[in-house]
Amino acid sequence: SKVESNVGDSVNISWTAPFFPQAGTYNIYNTDKVNMSIIEVTSSSATFNKSKYEYYSRPYVSTNISFEIRDITRDDAGYYNSGFGPAAAWSGGGVVLIVRGKLR
Protein backbone atom coordinates (compact mmCIF):
# COMPACT_ATOMS: atom_id res chain seq x y z
CA SER A 1 0.00 0.00 0.00
CA LYS A 2 1.00 3.65 -0.12
CA VAL A 3 0.59 6.72 2.07
CA GLU A 4 0.99 10.31 0.91
CA SER A 5 2.05 13.22 3.09
CA ASN A 6 3.36 16.76 2.79
CA VAL A 7 6.70 18.12 3.99
CA GLY A 8 6.31 19.24 7.63
CA ASP A 9 3.28 17.04 8.39
CA SER A 10 3.06 13.92 10.57
CA VAL A 11 1.89 10.57 9.24
CA ASN A 12 0.87 7.21 10.70
CA ILE A 13 2.25 4.16 8.91
CA SER A 14 0.88 0.65 9.49
CA TRP A 15 0.81 -2.85 7.99
CA THR A 16 0.48 -6.46 9.09
CA ALA A 17 3.76 -8.36 9.28
CA PRO A 18 3.69 -12.10 8.45
CA PHE A 19 5.67 -12.96 11.61
CA PHE A 20 7.02 -11.35 14.76
CA PRO A 21 9.65 -13.08 16.95
CA GLN A 22 8.99 -13.83 20.60
CA ALA A 23 12.66 -13.10 21.36
CA GLY A 24 15.44 -11.05 19.79
CA THR A 25 15.33 -7.78 17.90
CA TYR A 26 12.94 -7.00 15.05
CA ASN A 27 13.72 -3.97 12.86
CA ILE A 28 11.60 -1.44 11.01
CA TYR A 29 13.40 -0.21 7.89
CA ASN A 30 13.16 2.73 5.52
CA THR A 31 14.50 1.36 2.27
CA ASP A 32 14.75 4.31 -0.06
CA LYS A 33 18.33 4.66 -1.28
CA VAL A 34 19.77 2.37 1.42
CA ASN A 35 18.29 -0.04 3.96
CA MET A 36 18.23 2.00 7.16
CA SER A 37 16.90 0.61 10.44
CA ILE A 38 14.75 3.33 12.00
CA ILE A 39 13.13 1.39 14.88
CA GLU A 40 14.36 -1.66 16.80
CA VAL A 41 11.63 -3.60 18.60
CA THR A 42 12.01 -6.28 21.28
CA SER A 43 9.33 -8.12 23.25
CA SER A 44 9.29 -5.30 25.83
CA SER A 45 10.34 -2.03 24.16
CA ALA A 46 11.10 -0.03 21.04
CA THR A 47 14.11 2.20 20.42
CA PHE A 48 14.49 4.77 17.66
CA ASN A 49 17.40 6.19 15.69
CA LYS A 50 15.67 9.62 15.63
CA SER A 51 13.20 11.32 17.97
CA LYS A 52 10.78 11.87 15.08
CA TYR A 53 9.41 8.30 15.38
CA GLU A 54 6.81 6.95 17.82
CA TYR A 55 6.00 3.21 17.89
CA TYR A 56 2.35 2.42 18.71
CA SER A 57 1.98 -1.37 18.38
CA ARG A 58 1.09 -3.15 21.61
CA PRO A 59 1.92 -5.69 22.72
CA TYR A 60 5.39 -5.18 21.31
CA VAL A 61 5.28 -8.64 19.70
CA SER A 62 2.16 -7.79 17.67
CA THR A 63 2.24 -8.44 13.94
CA ASN A 64 0.18 -5.27 13.48
CA ILE A 65 2.99 -2.76 12.93
CA SER A 66 2.02 0.88 13.58
CA PHE A 67 4.17 3.97 14.09
CA GLU A 68 4.20 7.71 13.49
CA ILE A 69 6.72 9.86 11.64
CA ARG A 70 6.67 13.49 12.76
CA ASP A 71 7.88 16.56 10.84
CA ILE A 72 8.11 14.76 7.49
CA THR A 73 10.98 15.68 5.16
CA ARG A 74 11.71 14.56 1.60
CA ASP A 75 14.30 12.16 3.08
CA ASP A 76 11.48 10.23 4.77
CA ALA A 77 10.04 9.15 1.40
CA GLY A 78 10.53 5.50 0.48
CA TYR A 79 9.49 1.97 1.31
CA TYR A 80 8.91 0.97 4.96
CA ASN A 81 8.93 -2.68 6.00
CA SER A 82 10.23 -4.89 8.77
CA GLY A 83 12.16 -8.06 9.51
CA PHE A 84 15.22 -9.58 11.17
CA GLY A 85 17.61 -7.98 8.70
CA PRO A 86 17.70 -5.66 5.70
CA ALA A 87 17.04 -8.46 3.19
CA ALA A 88 13.79 -9.37 4.99
CA ALA A 89 12.59 -5.79 4.58
CA TRP A 90 12.33 -6.35 0.80
CA SER A 91 10.13 -9.45 1.21
CA GLY A 92 6.80 -7.76 0.47
CA GLY A 93 4.11 -6.05 2.49
CA GLY A 94 5.03 -2.77 4.11
CA VAL A 95 4.11 0.72 2.95
CA VAL A 96 5.46 3.23 0.42
CA LEU A 97 5.55 6.81 1.73
CA ILE A 98 5.23 9.51 -0.92
CA VAL A 99 6.24 12.96 0.30
CA ARG A 100 4.96 16.02 -1.53
CA GLY A 101 6.69 19.35 -1.17
CA LYS A 102 8.51 22.10 -2.98
CA LEU A 103 11.81 21.28 -4.66
CA ARG A 104 14.76 23.33 -3.50
Backbone as a printed PyTorch tensor [residue, N CA C, xyz], in Angstrom:
tensor([[[  0.8370,  -1.1800,   0.0000],
         [  0.0000,   0.0000,   0.0000],
         [  0.8780,   1.2380,   0.0000]],

        [[  0.2400,   2.4060,  -0.1240],
         [  1.0040,   3.6460,  -0.1180],
         [  0.2820,   4.6830,   0.7290]],

        [[  1.0780,   5.6030,   1.2690],
         [  0.5880,   6.7160,   2.0660],
         [  1.2290,   7.9690,   1.4920]],

        [[  0.4450,   9.0420,   1.3860],
         [  0.9870,  10.3090,   0.9080],
         [  0.9500,  11.3280,   2.0280]],

        [[  1.9690,  12.1890,   2.0740],
         [  2.0470,  13.2240,   3.0880],
         [  2.7770,  14.4270,   2.5090]],

        [[  2.6770,  15.5410,   3.1990],
         [  3.3600,  16.7610,   2.7890],
         [  4.5470,  17.0280,   3.7080]],

        [[  5.5610,  17.7070,   3.1850],
         [  6.7050,  18.1180,   3.9900],
         [  6.1830,  18.9010,   5.1990]],

        [[  6.6830,  18.5630,   6.3960],
         [  6.3060,  19.2420,   7.6320],
         [  5.1590,  18.5970,   8.3880]],

        [[  4.3970,  17.7130,   7.7290],
         [  3.2770,  17.0410,   8.3850],
         [  3.7660,  15.8370,   9.1890]],

        [[  2.8270,  15.2070,   9.9080],
         [  3.0610,  13.9230,  10.5690],
         [  2.1980,  12.8820,   9.8700]],

        [[  2.6380,  11.6370,   9.9020],
         [  1.8890,  10.5740,   9.2360],
         [  1.9780,   9.2960,  10.0560]],

        [[  0.8780,   8.5360,  10.0800],
         [  0.8720,   7.2110,  10.6950],
         [  1.0590,   6.1770,   9.6010]],

        [[  1.9490,   5.2350,   9.8480],
         [  2.2470,   4.1580,   8.9070],
         [  1.8860,   2.8420,   9.6010]],

        [[  1.2160,   1.9480,   8.8850],
         [  0.8820,   0.6500,   9.4920],
         [  0.7330,  -0.4270,   8.4240]],

        [[  1.0050,  -1.6700,   8.8330],
         [  0.8050,  -2.8520,   7.9930],
         [  0.7930,  -4.0610,   8.9050]],

        [[  0.4530,  -5.2010,   8.3370],
         [  0.4780,  -6.4560,   9.0900],
         [  1.6820,  -7.2650,   8.6320]],

        [[  2.5610,  -7.5600,   9.5710],
         [  3.7580,  -8.3590,   9.2810],
         [  3.3770,  -9.8380,   9.2900]],

        [[  4.0190, -10.6690,   8.4660],
         [  3.6890, -12.0960,   8.4500],
         [  4.1240, -12.8360,   9.7200]],

        [[  5.1110, -12.2710,  10.4470],
         [  5.6660, -12.9600,  11.6110],
         [  6.3310, -11.9400,  12.5160]],

        [[  6.2850, -12.1770,  13.8150],
         [  7.0250, -11.3510,  14.7620],
         [  7.6600, -12.2850,  15.7820]],

        [[  8.9620, -12.1550,  16.0490],
         [  9.6460, -13.0810,  16.9530],
         [  9.2420, -12.8740,  18.4100]],

        [[  9.2490, -13.9300,  19.1660],
         [  8.9870, -13.8340,  20.6000],
         [ 10.2380, -13.4190,  21.3680]],

        [[ 11.3970, -13.5060,  20.7320],
         [ 12.6610, -13.0960,  21.3580],
         [ 13.5520, -12.4770,  20.2860]],

        [[ 14.5180, -11.6870,  20.7180],
         [ 15.4370, -11.0490,  19.7860],
         [ 14.9490,  -9.6880,  19.3530]],

        [[ 15.6410,  -9.1150,  18.3820],
         [ 15.3340,  -7.7780,  17.8950],
         [ 14.7090,  -7.8630,  16.5070]],

        [[ 13.6570,  -7.1010,  16.3200],
         [ 12.9420,  -6.9960,  15.0510],
         [ 13.0960,  -5.5480,  14.5970]],

        [[ 13.4200,  -5.3220,  13.3350],
         [ 13.7200,  -3.9740,  12.8560],
         [ 12.6730,  -3.4510,  11.8870]],

        [[ 12.4060,  -2.1600,  11.9880],
         [ 11.5960,  -1.4440,  11.0130],
         [ 12.5820,  -0.6780,  10.1400]],

        [[ 12.4530,  -0.8130,   8.8220],
         [ 13.3990,  -0.2150,   7.8870],
         [ 12.7300,   0.8140,   6.9900]],

        [[ 13.4960,   1.8420,   6.6190],
         [ 13.1590,   2.7340,   5.5230],
         [ 14.1360,   2.3690,   4.4220]],

        [[ 13.6370,   1.8170,   3.3420],
         [ 14.4990,   1.3560,   2.2660],
         [ 14.2830,   2.2140,   1.0340]],

        [[ 14.8200,   3.4270,   1.1000],
         [ 14.7490,   4.3120,  -0.0620],
         [ 16.0240,   4.1100,  -0.8720]],

        [[ 17.0610,   4.8310,  -0.5710],
         [ 18.3260,   4.6640,  -1.2810],
         [ 19.1860,   3.5790,  -0.6380]],

        [[ 19.0690,   3.4150,   0.6820],
         [ 19.7750,   2.3730,   1.4240],
         [ 18.8110,   1.7720,   2.4370]],

        [[ 19.0880,   0.5600,   2.8940],
         [ 18.2860,  -0.0430,   3.9580],
         [ 18.7380,   0.5560,   5.2740]],

        [[ 17.8650,   1.3540,   5.9090],
         [ 18.2260,   1.9980,   7.1590],
         [ 17.2430,   1.5780,   8.2420]],

        [[ 17.7450,   0.9650,   9.3150],
         [ 16.9010,   0.6110,  10.4440],
         [ 16.5160,   1.8850,  11.1810]],

        [[ 15.2040,   2.1250,  11.3110],
         [ 14.7540,   3.3320,  12.0010],
         [ 14.1870,   3.0330,  13.3830]],

        [[ 13.6900,   1.7990,  13.5850],
         [ 13.1310,   1.3940,  14.8770],
         [ 13.5520,  -0.0460,  15.1490]],

        [[ 14.0480,  -0.2990,  16.3630],
         [ 14.3570,  -1.6590,  16.8020],
         [ 13.3540,  -2.0400,  17.8810]],

        [[ 12.6790,  -3.1720,  17.6850],
         [ 11.6250,  -3.6030,  18.5950],
         [ 12.0230,  -4.9310,  19.2350]],

        [[ 11.8420,  -5.0210,  20.5540],
         [ 12.0090,  -6.2830,  21.2760],
         [ 10.6600,  -6.6360,  21.8930]],

        [[ 10.5950,  -7.7030,  22.6390],
         [  9.3260,  -8.1170,  23.2450],
         [  8.8420,  -7.1430,  24.3140]],

        [[  9.7000,  -6.2020,  24.7530],
         [  9.2860,  -5.3010,  25.8310],
         [  9.4860,  -3.8100,  25.5500]],

        [[ 10.0900,  -3.4520,  24.4120],
         [ 10.3420,  -2.0310,  24.1640],
         [ 10.6330,  -1.7640,  22.6910]],

        [[ 10.6950,  -0.4730,  22.3760],
         [ 11.0980,  -0.0280,  21.0430],
         [ 12.0820,   1.1200,  21.2050]],

        [[ 13.1490,   1.1140,  20.4090],
         [ 14.1140,   2.2040,  20.4190],
         [ 14.2010,   2.7760,  19.0070]],

        [[ 14.5440,   4.0610,  18.9180],
         [ 14.4900,   4.7750,  17.6580],
         [ 15.8410,   5.3930,  17.3420]],

        [[ 16.1520,   5.5220,  16.0360],
         [ 17.4000,   6.1920,  15.6890],
         [ 17.2180,   7.7030,  15.5850]],

        [[ 15.9640,   8.1870,  15.6190],
         [ 15.6670,   9.6240,  15.6290],
         [ 14.4360,   9.8470,  16.5060]],

        [[ 14.3400,  11.0250,  17.1020],
         [ 13.2010,  11.3190,  17.9720],
         [ 11.9150,  11.5960,  17.1920]],

        [[ 11.9670,  11.5950,  15.8810],
         [ 10.7830,  11.8740,  15.0750],
         [  9.8360,  10.6810,  14.9530]],

        [[ 10.2300,   9.5110,  15.4770],
         [  9.4110,   8.3020,  15.3830],
         [  8.7410,   7.9880,  16.7130]],

        [[  7.5280,   7.4400,  16.6340],
         [  6.8100,   6.9490,  17.8190],
         [  6.1790,   5.6190,  17.4360]],

        [[  6.5050,   4.5510,  18.1820],
         [  6.0000,   3.2080,  17.8890],
         [  4.7410,   2.9530,  18.6930]],

        [[  3.6470,   2.5720,  18.0410],
         [  2.3520,   2.4230,  18.7060],
         [  1.9130,   0.9810,  18.9590]],

        [[  2.4660,   0.0130,  18.2690],
         [  1.9750,  -1.3710,  18.3800],
         [  2.1320,  -1.9270,  19.7840]],

        [[  1.0660,  -2.4810,  20.3130],
         [  1.0880,  -3.1500,  21.6120],
         [  0.2370,  -4.4050,  21.5150]],

        [[  0.6280,  -5.5230,  22.0580],
         [  1.9210,  -5.6940,  22.7230],
         [  3.0510,  -5.5420,  21.7060]],

        [[  4.2580,  -5.4080,  22.1990],
         [  5.3930,  -5.1800,  21.3070],
         [  5.6060,  -6.3130,  20.3140]],

        [[  5.1170,  -7.5000,  20.6060],
         [  5.2760,  -8.6350,  19.6990],
         [  4.1140,  -8.7640,  18.7140]],

        [[  3.2880,  -7.7630,  18.6010],
         [  2.1570,  -7.7880,  17.6750],
         [  2.6300,  -7.7730,  16.2260]],

        [[  1.9380,  -8.4910,  15.3690],
         [  2.2440,  -8.4410,  13.9360],
         [  1.5970,  -7.2320,  13.2650]],

        [[  0.7790,  -6.5030,  13.9970],
         [  0.1840,  -5.2730,  13.4800],
         [  1.1470,  -4.1180,  13.7640]],

        [[  1.9570,  -3.7690,  12.7890],
         [  2.9890,  -2.7550,  12.9320],
         [  2.3500,  -1.3750,  12.7380]],

        [[  2.5790,  -0.4660,  13.6800],
         [  2.0180,   0.8770,  13.5830],
         [  2.9600,   1.8700,  14.2580]],

        [[  3.3120,   2.9350,  13.5270],
         [  4.1690,   3.9670,  14.0900],
         [  3.9030,   5.2940,  13.3970]],

        [[  4.3800,   6.3660,  14.0190],
         [  4.2030,   7.7110,  13.4890],
         [  5.5580,   8.2900,  13.1030]],

        [[  5.5540,   9.0710,  12.0320],
         [  6.7220,   9.8640,  11.6410],
         [  6.2900,  11.3160,  11.7440]],

        [[  6.9950,  12.0730,  12.5710],
         [  6.6720,  13.4900,  12.7570],
         [  7.5910,  14.3750,  11.9100]],

        [[  7.1110,  15.5620,  11.5890],
         [  7.8830,  16.5580,  10.8430],
         [  8.5290,  15.9340,   9.5970]],

        [[  7.6890,  15.4410,   8.7090],
         [  8.1140,  14.7550,   7.4860],
         [  9.0400,  15.6490,   6.6530]],

        [[ 10.1010,  15.0270,   6.1220],
         [ 10.9800,  15.6840,   5.1580],
         [ 11.0040,  14.8230,   3.9000]],

        [[ 11.6030,  15.3450,   2.8470],
         [ 11.7050,  14.5600,   1.6030],
         [ 12.5450,  13.3010,   1.8240]],

        [[ 13.4730,  13.3300,   2.7750],
         [ 14.3010,  12.1580,   3.0760],
         [ 13.5000,  11.0100,   3.6770]],

        [[ 12.3040,  11.2820,   4.1960],
         [ 11.4760,  10.2280,   4.7740],
         [ 10.7420,   9.4100,   3.7140]],

        [[ 10.7000,   9.8840,   2.4810],
         [ 10.0370,   9.1460,   1.4020],
         [ 10.7210,   7.8020,   1.2140]],

        [[  9.9630,   6.8150,   0.7710],
         [ 10.5320,   5.5050,   0.4760],
         [  9.6390,   4.3860,   0.9440]],

        [[ 10.1960,   3.2020,   0.9690],
         [  9.4910,   1.9730,   1.3090],
         [  9.7990,   1.5940,   2.7550]],

        [[  8.7670,   1.3640,   3.5630],
         [  8.9090,   0.9660,   4.9580],
         [  8.4460,  -0.4740,   5.1110]],

        [[  9.2780,  -1.2990,   5.7240],
         [  8.9260,  -2.6830,   6.0010],
         [  9.7530,  -3.1510,   7.1840]],

        [[  9.5850,  -4.4030,   7.5520],
         [ 10.2290,  -4.8910,   8.7710],
         [ 10.7360,  -6.3100,   8.5980]],

        [[ 11.6230,  -6.7080,   9.5210],
         [ 12.1640,  -8.0550,   9.5130],
         [ 13.3870,  -8.1570,  10.3980]],

        [[ 14.0160,  -9.3390,  10.3690],
         [ 15.2180,  -9.5820,  11.1730],
         [ 16.4350,  -8.8740,  10.6220]],

        [[ 16.4680,  -8.6350,   9.3330],
         [ 17.6050,  -7.9770,   8.7040],
         [ 17.1590,  -7.2300,   7.4690]],

        [[ 18.0610,  -6.4640,   6.8620],
         [ 17.6990,  -5.6560,   5.6960],
         [ 17.0950,  -6.4550,   4.5420]],

        [[ 17.5800,  -7.6600,   4.2950],
         [ 17.0370,  -8.4590,   3.1910],
         [ 15.5670,  -8.7950,   3.4200]],

        [[ 15.1860,  -9.0450,   4.6680],
         [ 13.7940,  -9.3670,   4.9880],
         [ 12.8690,  -8.1890,   4.7180]],

        [[ 13.4000,  -6.9820,   4.7900],
         [ 12.5880,  -5.7910,   4.5780],
         [ 12.1140,  -5.6670,   3.1310]],

        [[ 12.7390,  -6.3930,   2.2050],
         [ 12.3260,  -6.3530,   0.7990],
         [ 11.3680,  -7.4790,   0.4620]],

        [[ 10.8940,  -8.2330,   1.4630],
         [ 10.1280,  -9.4530,   1.2090],
         [  8.6670,  -9.2370,   0.8480]],

        [[  8.2030,  -8.0080,   0.8050],
         [  6.8020,  -7.7600,   0.4700],
         [  6.0620,  -7.2040,   1.6620]],

        [[  4.8540,  -6.7170,   1.4210],
         [  4.1140,  -6.0540,   2.4860],
         [  4.6560,  -4.6570,   2.6620]],

        [[  4.4950,  -4.1030,   3.8400],
         [  5.0280,  -2.7680,   4.1060],
         [  4.2290,  -1.6740,   3.4220]],

        [[  4.7950,  -0.4670,   3.4530],
         [  4.1120,   0.7240,   2.9520],
         [  5.1070,   1.6260,   2.2280]],

        [[  4.6790,   2.2190,   1.1330],
         [  5.4600,   3.2300,   0.4250],
         [  4.9600,   4.5880,   0.8910]],

        [[  5.8880,   5.4500,   1.3460],
         [  5.5480,   6.8100,   1.7300],
         [  5.9630,   7.7580,   0.6190]],

        [[  4.9890,   8.4890,   0.1000],
         [  5.2250,   9.5050,  -0.9190],
         [  5.1440,  10.8580,  -0.2370]],

        [[  6.1880,  11.6630,  -0.3570],
         [  6.2390,  12.9600,   0.2970],
         [  6.1480,  14.0550,  -0.7690]],

        [[  5.1480,  14.8990,  -0.6170],
         [  4.9580,  16.0190,  -1.5280],
         [  5.5120,  17.2810,  -0.8780]],

        [[  6.1450,  18.0980,  -1.6810],
         [  6.6880,  19.3530,  -1.1740],
         [  7.4070,  20.0790,  -2.2750]],

        [[  7.8150,  21.2880,  -1.9980],
         [  8.5130,  22.0950,  -2.9850],
         [  9.9400,  21.6050,  -3.1480]],

        [[ 10.4030,  21.5890,  -4.3970],
         [ 11.8090,  21.2760,  -4.6620],
         [ 12.6440,  22.4850,  -4.3140]],

        [[ 13.8630,  22.2200,  -3.8870],
         [ 14.7570,  23.3270,  -3.5030],
         [ 15.3930,  23.9650,  -4.6880]]])
